[in-house]
C-alpha cells in the first residue's frame, strides 16, 4: 500500500544520505526519483562517475527492512557530466533522465551515461509517434484485429503510407518497445 511505499522511499533516502553524504548532495526529485549531485575535482570525469555509480548500485544490493518485510529495490541510474552533457542544471537533469530511460531498458540494476545520440533517437521516436497519431486521426490506419491480447494491430491504408515518412516509421519500428 501507500504507507509501505512511503516508508520504503524514506528508507532509500536515509540510506543514500548516510552512505553518500560525504561525496554527494541527495534530493528527491519526484515519486521514486532521486538526484545525486556529485562535486569535486574529479566529478566531471567519466571514470570517477563510473566508480560512484557502481558504489551506488552496491548500496541497493542489501534489502530494505520496511514494516517487518525485506524489500529488494533495483535501480536504474542515468549519468550526466558537467559541462560535457549540459551547461546548467536543467540541461543536466534532461540528459540524466534520458540516460536513465536507456538504463531502464536493461534487466536488473543498471546505469547508462548520457550520449548525444540518445537525444536524436528520442526525437526520431517522438516524430514517428506523432506522424502515426496524425495518420490514425485522419483515418489513415484501420483497426484490423482486436483480440484478447494486450495489443491491437493497425493496418495502414495507402493514404497513410503517404502521410508517414518512411524514415520516421522505420525509426519507430526499429525500437523494440514499439513491437
PDB file of C-alpha atoms in Angstrom:
ATOM      1  CA  UNK A   1       0.000   0.000   0.000  1.00  0.00           C
ATOM      2  CA  UNK A   2       0.878   3.661   0.097  1.00  0.00           C
ATOM      3  CA  UNK A   3       2.200   3.502   3.659  1.00  0.00           C
ATOM      4  CA  UNK A   4       4.723   0.811   2.749  1.00  0.00           C
ATOM      5  CA  UNK A   5       5.759   2.717  -0.386  1.00  0.00           C
ATOM      6  CA  UNK A   6       6.276   5.896   1.615  1.00  0.00           C
ATOM      7  CA  UNK A   7       8.261   4.017   4.263  1.00  0.00           C
ATOM      8  CA  UNK A   8      10.418   2.457   1.533  1.00  0.00           C
ATOM      9  CA  UNK A   9      11.132   5.842  -0.059  1.00  0.00           C
ATOM     10  CA  UNK A  10      12.137   7.191   3.342  1.00  0.00           C
ATOM     11  CA  UNK A  11      14.445   4.208   3.917  1.00  0.00           C
ATOM     12  CA  UNK A  12      16.017   4.715   0.477  1.00  0.00           C
ATOM     13  CA  UNK A  13      16.600   8.415   1.183  1.00  0.00           C
ATOM     14  CA  UNK A  14      18.122   7.639   4.565  1.00  0.00           C
ATOM     15  CA  UNK A  15      20.489   5.048   3.105  1.00  0.00           C
ATOM     16  CA  UNK A  16      21.569   7.409   0.335  1.00  0.00           C
ATOM     17  CA  UNK A  17      22.226  10.216   2.808  1.00  0.00           C
ATOM     18  CA  UNK A  18      24.055   8.071   5.319  1.00  0.00           C
ATOM     19  CA  UNK A  19      26.241   6.298   2.754  1.00  0.00           C
ATOM     20  CA  UNK A  20      26.887   9.104   0.276  1.00  0.00           C
ATOM     21  CA  UNK A  21      26.676  12.359   2.255  1.00  0.00           C
ATOM     22  CA  UNK A  22      30.457  12.712   2.155  1.00  0.00           C
ATOM     23  CA  UNK A  23      30.532  12.810  -1.667  1.00  0.00           C
ATOM     24  CA  UNK A  24      27.063  13.796  -2.917  1.00  0.00           C
ATOM     25  CA  UNK A  25      24.075  16.006  -2.268  1.00  0.00           C
ATOM     26  CA  UNK A  26      20.919  13.875  -2.286  1.00  0.00           C
ATOM     27  CA  UNK A  27      17.489  15.227  -3.220  1.00  0.00           C
ATOM     28  CA  UNK A  28      14.189  13.550  -4.080  1.00  0.00           C
ATOM     29  CA  UNK A  29      13.046  14.783  -7.480  1.00  0.00           C
ATOM     30  CA  UNK A  30       9.634  13.127  -7.599  1.00  0.00           C
ATOM     31  CA  UNK A  31       7.777   9.900  -6.875  1.00  0.00           C
ATOM     32  CA  UNK A  32      10.615   7.360  -6.960  1.00  0.00           C
ATOM     33  CA  UNK A  33      13.311   9.562  -8.488  1.00  0.00           C
ATOM     34  CA  UNK A  34      16.342  10.904  -6.677  1.00  0.00           C
ATOM     35  CA  UNK A  35      19.019  13.277  -7.877  1.00  0.00           C
ATOM     36  CA  UNK A  36      22.563  12.898  -6.644  1.00  0.00           C
ATOM     37  CA  UNK A  37      24.857  15.827  -7.274  1.00  0.00           C
ATOM     38  CA  UNK A  38      28.494  14.837  -7.045  1.00  0.00           C
ATOM     39  CA  UNK A  39      31.008  17.653  -6.804  1.00  0.00           C
ATOM     40  CA  UNK A  40      34.747  17.754  -6.561  1.00  0.00           C
ATOM     41  CA  UNK A  41      37.872  17.878  -8.671  1.00  0.00           C
ATOM     42  CA  UNK A  42      37.105  14.594 -10.471  1.00  0.00           C
ATOM     43  CA  UNK A  43      33.292  14.834 -10.562  1.00  0.00           C
ATOM     44  CA  UNK A  44      33.160  15.551 -14.306  1.00  0.00           C
ATOM     45  CA  UNK A  45      35.425  12.653 -15.225  1.00  0.00           C
ATOM     46  CA  UNK A  46      33.824   9.530 -16.625  1.00  0.00           C
ATOM     47  CA  UNK A  47      35.993   7.114 -14.616  1.00  0.00           C
ATOM     48  CA  UNK A  48      35.165   8.835 -11.320  1.00  0.00           C
ATOM     49  CA  UNK A  49      31.472   8.902 -12.225  1.00  0.00           C
ATOM     50  CA  UNK A  50      31.586   5.183 -13.082  1.00  0.00           C
ATOM     51  CA  UNK A  51      33.123   4.381  -9.676  1.00  0.00           C
ATOM     52  CA  UNK A  52      30.462   6.470  -7.940  1.00  0.00           C
ATOM     53  CA  UNK A  53      27.501   4.901  -9.757  1.00  0.00           C
ATOM     54  CA  UNK A  54      28.861   1.391  -9.165  1.00  0.00           C
ATOM     55  CA  UNK A  55      29.101   2.236  -5.460  1.00  0.00           C
ATOM     56  CA  UNK A  56      25.503   3.490  -5.685  1.00  0.00           C
ATOM     57  CA  UNK A  57      24.298   0.226  -7.232  1.00  0.00           C
ATOM     58  CA  UNK A  58      26.034  -1.738  -4.462  1.00  0.00           C
ATOM     59  CA  UNK A  59      24.029   0.178  -1.864  1.00  0.00           C
ATOM     60  CA  UNK A  60      20.886  -1.381  -3.258  1.00  0.00           C
ATOM     61  CA  UNK A  61      22.103  -4.965  -3.120  1.00  0.00           C
ATOM     62  CA  UNK A  62      21.070  -5.114   0.535  1.00  0.00           C
ATOM     63  CA  UNK A  63      17.314  -5.312   1.125  1.00  0.00           C
ATOM     64  CA  UNK A  64      15.402  -2.611   2.977  1.00  0.00           C
ATOM     65  CA  UNK A  65      13.618  -3.529   6.206  1.00  0.00           C
ATOM     66  CA  UNK A  66      10.168  -1.963   5.999  1.00  0.00           C
ATOM     67  CA  UNK A  67       7.255  -2.922   8.257  1.00  0.00           C
ATOM     68  CA  UNK A  68       8.501  -6.434   9.065  1.00  0.00           C
ATOM     69  CA  UNK A  69       9.365  -7.137   5.437  1.00  0.00           C
ATOM     70  CA  UNK A  70      12.616  -7.232   3.495  1.00  0.00           C
ATOM     71  CA  UNK A  71      12.172  -5.328   0.269  1.00  0.00           C
ATOM     72  CA  UNK A  72      14.620  -5.523  -2.617  1.00  0.00           C
ATOM     73  CA  UNK A  73      14.955  -2.451  -4.787  1.00  0.00           C
ATOM     74  CA  UNK A  74      16.545  -2.410  -8.223  1.00  0.00           C
ATOM     75  CA  UNK A  75      17.633   0.933  -9.559  1.00  0.00           C
ATOM     76  CA  UNK A  76      18.336   2.390 -12.949  1.00  0.00           C
ATOM     77  CA  UNK A  77      20.662   5.365 -12.977  1.00  0.00           C
ATOM     78  CA  UNK A  78      21.280   7.931 -15.674  1.00  0.00           C
ATOM     79  CA  UNK A  79      24.611   9.738 -15.548  1.00  0.00           C
ATOM     80  CA  UNK A  80      25.216  13.207 -16.970  1.00  0.00           C
ATOM     81  CA  UNK A  81      28.528  15.041 -16.671  1.00  0.00           C
ATOM     82  CA  UNK A  82      29.086  18.798 -16.404  1.00  0.00           C
ATOM     83  CA  UNK A  83      29.949  20.533 -18.714  1.00  0.00           C
ATOM     84  CA  UNK A  84      30.077  17.759 -21.327  1.00  0.00           C
ATOM     85  CA  UNK A  85      26.362  16.880 -21.165  1.00  0.00           C
ATOM     86  CA  UNK A  86      24.915  20.209 -20.091  1.00  0.00           C
ATOM     87  CA  UNK A  87      25.959  23.676 -19.027  1.00  0.00           C
ATOM     88  CA  UNK A  88      23.203  24.186 -16.449  1.00  0.00           C
ATOM     89  CA  UNK A  89      21.075  22.206 -14.026  1.00  0.00           C
ATOM     90  CA  UNK A  90      18.077  21.862 -16.326  1.00  0.00           C
ATOM     91  CA  UNK A  91      20.186  20.521 -19.198  1.00  0.00           C
ATOM     92  CA  UNK A  92      21.972  18.079 -16.891  1.00  0.00           C
ATOM     93  CA  UNK A  93      18.658  16.813 -15.481  1.00  0.00           C
ATOM     94  CA  UNK A  94      17.300  16.235 -19.005  1.00  0.00           C
ATOM     95  CA  UNK A  95      20.470  14.403 -20.008  1.00  0.00           C
ATOM     96  CA  UNK A  96      20.452  12.251 -16.856  1.00  0.00           C
ATOM     97  CA  UNK A  97      16.751  11.451 -17.340  1.00  0.00           C
ATOM     98  CA  UNK A  98      17.362  10.439 -20.952  1.00  0.00           C
ATOM     99  CA  UNK A  99      20.232   8.185 -19.861  1.00  0.00           C
ATOM    100  CA  UNK A 100      18.074   6.712 -17.069  1.00  0.00           C
ATOM    101  CA  UNK A 101      15.471   5.684 -19.643  1.00  0.00           C
ATOM    102  CA  UNK A 102      18.170   3.828 -21.546  1.00  0.00           C
ATOM    103  CA  UNK A 103      19.292   2.124 -18.315  1.00  0.00           C
ATOM    104  CA  UNK A 104      15.709   1.069 -17.519  1.00  0.00           C
ATOM    105  CA  UNK A 105      15.635  -0.893 -20.771  1.00  0.00           C
ATOM    106  CA  UNK A 106      18.291  -3.207 -19.343  1.00  0.00           C
ATOM    107  CA  UNK A 107      17.322  -6.058 -17.000  1.00  0.00           C
ATOM    108  CA  UNK A 108      18.072  -5.629 -13.297  1.00  0.00           C
ATOM    109  CA  UNK A 109      20.075  -2.832 -11.702  1.00  0.00           C
ATOM    110  CA  UNK A 110      21.851  -0.798 -14.348  1.00  0.00           C
ATOM    111  CA  UNK A 111      23.180   2.583 -15.368  1.00  0.00           C
ATOM    112  CA  UNK A 112      23.910   4.451 -18.554  1.00  0.00           C
ATOM    113  CA  UNK A 113      25.963   7.505 -19.376  1.00  0.00           C
ATOM    114  CA  UNK A 114      24.255  10.165 -21.456  1.00  0.00           C
ATOM    115  CA  UNK A 115      25.236  10.183 -25.115  1.00  0.00           C
ATOM    116  CA  UNK A 116      24.205  12.859 -27.597  1.00  0.00           C
ATOM    117  CA  UNK A 117      22.797  10.138 -29.891  1.00  0.00           C
ATOM    118  CA  UNK A 118      20.157   9.420 -27.230  1.00  0.00           C
ATOM    119  CA  UNK A 119      18.538  12.784 -27.933  1.00  0.00           C
ATOM    120  CA  UNK A 120      18.420  12.061 -31.655  1.00  0.00           C
ATOM    121  CA  UNK A 121      16.823   8.640 -31.101  1.00  0.00           C
ATOM    122  CA  UNK A 122      14.231  10.072 -28.702  1.00  0.00           C
ATOM    123  CA  UNK A 123      13.383  12.875 -31.118  1.00  0.00           C
ATOM    124  CA  UNK A 124      13.016  10.455 -34.046  1.00  0.00           C
ATOM    125  CA  UNK A 125      10.719   8.221 -31.980  1.00  0.00           C
ATOM    126  CA  UNK A 126       8.578  11.207 -30.942  1.00  0.00           C
ATOM    127  CA  UNK A 127       8.247  12.401 -34.553  1.00  0.00           C
ATOM    128  CA  UNK A 128       7.306   8.915 -35.734  1.00  0.00           C
ATOM    129  CA  UNK A 129       4.702   8.565 -32.979  1.00  0.00           C
ATOM    130  CA  UNK A 130       3.240  11.971 -33.859  1.00  0.00           C
ATOM    131  CA  UNK A 131       3.094  11.054 -37.552  1.00  0.00           C
ATOM    132  CA  UNK A 132       1.312   7.791 -36.748  1.00  0.00           C
ATOM    133  CA  UNK A 133      -1.122   9.575 -34.418  1.00  0.00           C
ATOM    134  CA  UNK A 134      -1.970  12.082 -37.180  1.00  0.00           C
ATOM    135  CA  UNK A 135      -2.485   9.250 -39.668  1.00  0.00           C
ATOM    136  CA  UNK A 136      -4.766   7.451 -37.187  1.00  0.00           C
ATOM    137  CA  UNK A 137      -6.819  10.622 -36.582  1.00  0.00           C
ATOM    138  CA  UNK A 138      -7.135  11.195 -40.326  1.00  0.00           C
ATOM    139  CA  UNK A 139      -8.411   7.649 -40.868  1.00  0.00           C
ATOM    140  CA  UNK A 140      -5.156   6.524 -42.404  1.00  0.00           C
ATOM    141  CA  UNK A 141      -4.892   3.489 -40.145  1.00  0.00           C
ATOM    142  CA  UNK A 142      -7.639   0.910 -39.977  1.00  0.00           C
ATOM    143  CA  UNK A 143      -8.190  -1.341 -36.957  1.00  0.00           C
ATOM    144  CA  UNK A 144      -7.891  -4.830 -38.439  1.00  0.00           C
ATOM    145  CA  UNK A 145      -7.643  -7.130 -35.431  1.00  0.00           C
ATOM    146  CA  UNK A 146      -8.915  -6.969 -31.916  1.00  0.00           C
ATOM    147  CA  UNK A 147      -8.025  -9.964 -29.839  1.00  0.00           C
ATOM    148  CA  UNK A 148      -7.873 -10.968 -26.199  1.00  0.00           C
ATOM    149  CA  UNK A 149      -4.204  -9.938 -26.066  1.00  0.00           C
ATOM    150  CA  UNK A 150      -2.855  -6.645 -24.816  1.00  0.00           C
ATOM    151  CA  UNK A 151      -2.470  -5.097 -28.247  1.00  0.00           C
ATOM    152  CA  UNK A 152      -4.384  -4.172 -31.355  1.00  0.00           C
ATOM    153  CA  UNK A 153      -2.984  -4.410 -34.859  1.00  0.00           C
ATOM    154  CA  UNK A 154      -3.499  -1.498 -37.238  1.00  0.00           C
ATOM    155  CA  UNK A 155      -3.008  -1.784 -40.985  1.00  0.00           C
ATOM    156  CA  UNK A 156      -2.043   1.401 -42.788  1.00  0.00           C
ATOM    157  CA  UNK A 157      -4.132   2.369 -45.796  1.00  0.00           C
ATOM    158  CA  UNK A 158      -2.353   3.511 -48.962  1.00  0.00           C
ATOM    159  CA  UNK A 159      -3.065   7.100 -47.919  1.00  0.00           C
ATOM    160  CA  UNK A 160      -1.395   6.541 -44.548  1.00  0.00           C
ATOM    161  CA  UNK A 161       1.851   5.450 -46.163  1.00  0.00           C
ATOM    162  CA  UNK A 162       1.979   8.788 -47.902  1.00  0.00           C
ATOM    163  CA  UNK A 163       1.388  10.619 -44.605  1.00  0.00           C
ATOM    164  CA  UNK A 164       4.032   8.830 -42.525  1.00  0.00           C
ATOM    165  CA  UNK A 165       7.592   9.473 -43.731  1.00  0.00           C
ATOM    166  CA  UNK A 166       9.370   6.156 -44.228  1.00  0.00           C
ATOM    167  CA  UNK A 167      12.408   7.094 -42.128  1.00  0.00           C
ATOM    168  CA  UNK A 168      10.167   8.018 -39.187  1.00  0.00           C
ATOM    169  CA  UNK A 169       8.151   4.806 -39.479  1.00  0.00           C
ATOM    170  CA  UNK A 170      11.339   2.746 -39.667  1.00  0.00           C
ATOM    171  CA  UNK A 171      12.748   4.525 -36.601  1.00  0.00           C
ATOM    172  CA  UNK A 172       9.617   3.661 -34.644  1.00  0.00           C
ATOM    173  CA  UNK A 173       9.525   0.044 -35.775  1.00  0.00           C
ATOM    174  CA  UNK A 174      13.230  -0.371 -35.040  1.00  0.00           C
ATOM    175  CA  UNK A 175      12.561   0.439 -31.390  1.00  0.00           C
ATOM    176  CA  UNK A 176      11.945  -2.890 -29.623  1.00  0.00           C
ATOM    177  CA  UNK A 177       9.343  -1.290 -27.345  1.00  0.00           C
ATOM    178  CA  UNK A 178       7.193  -0.455 -30.355  1.00  0.00           C
ATOM    179  CA  UNK A 179       6.959  -4.096 -31.410  1.00  0.00           C
TER     180      UNK A 179
END
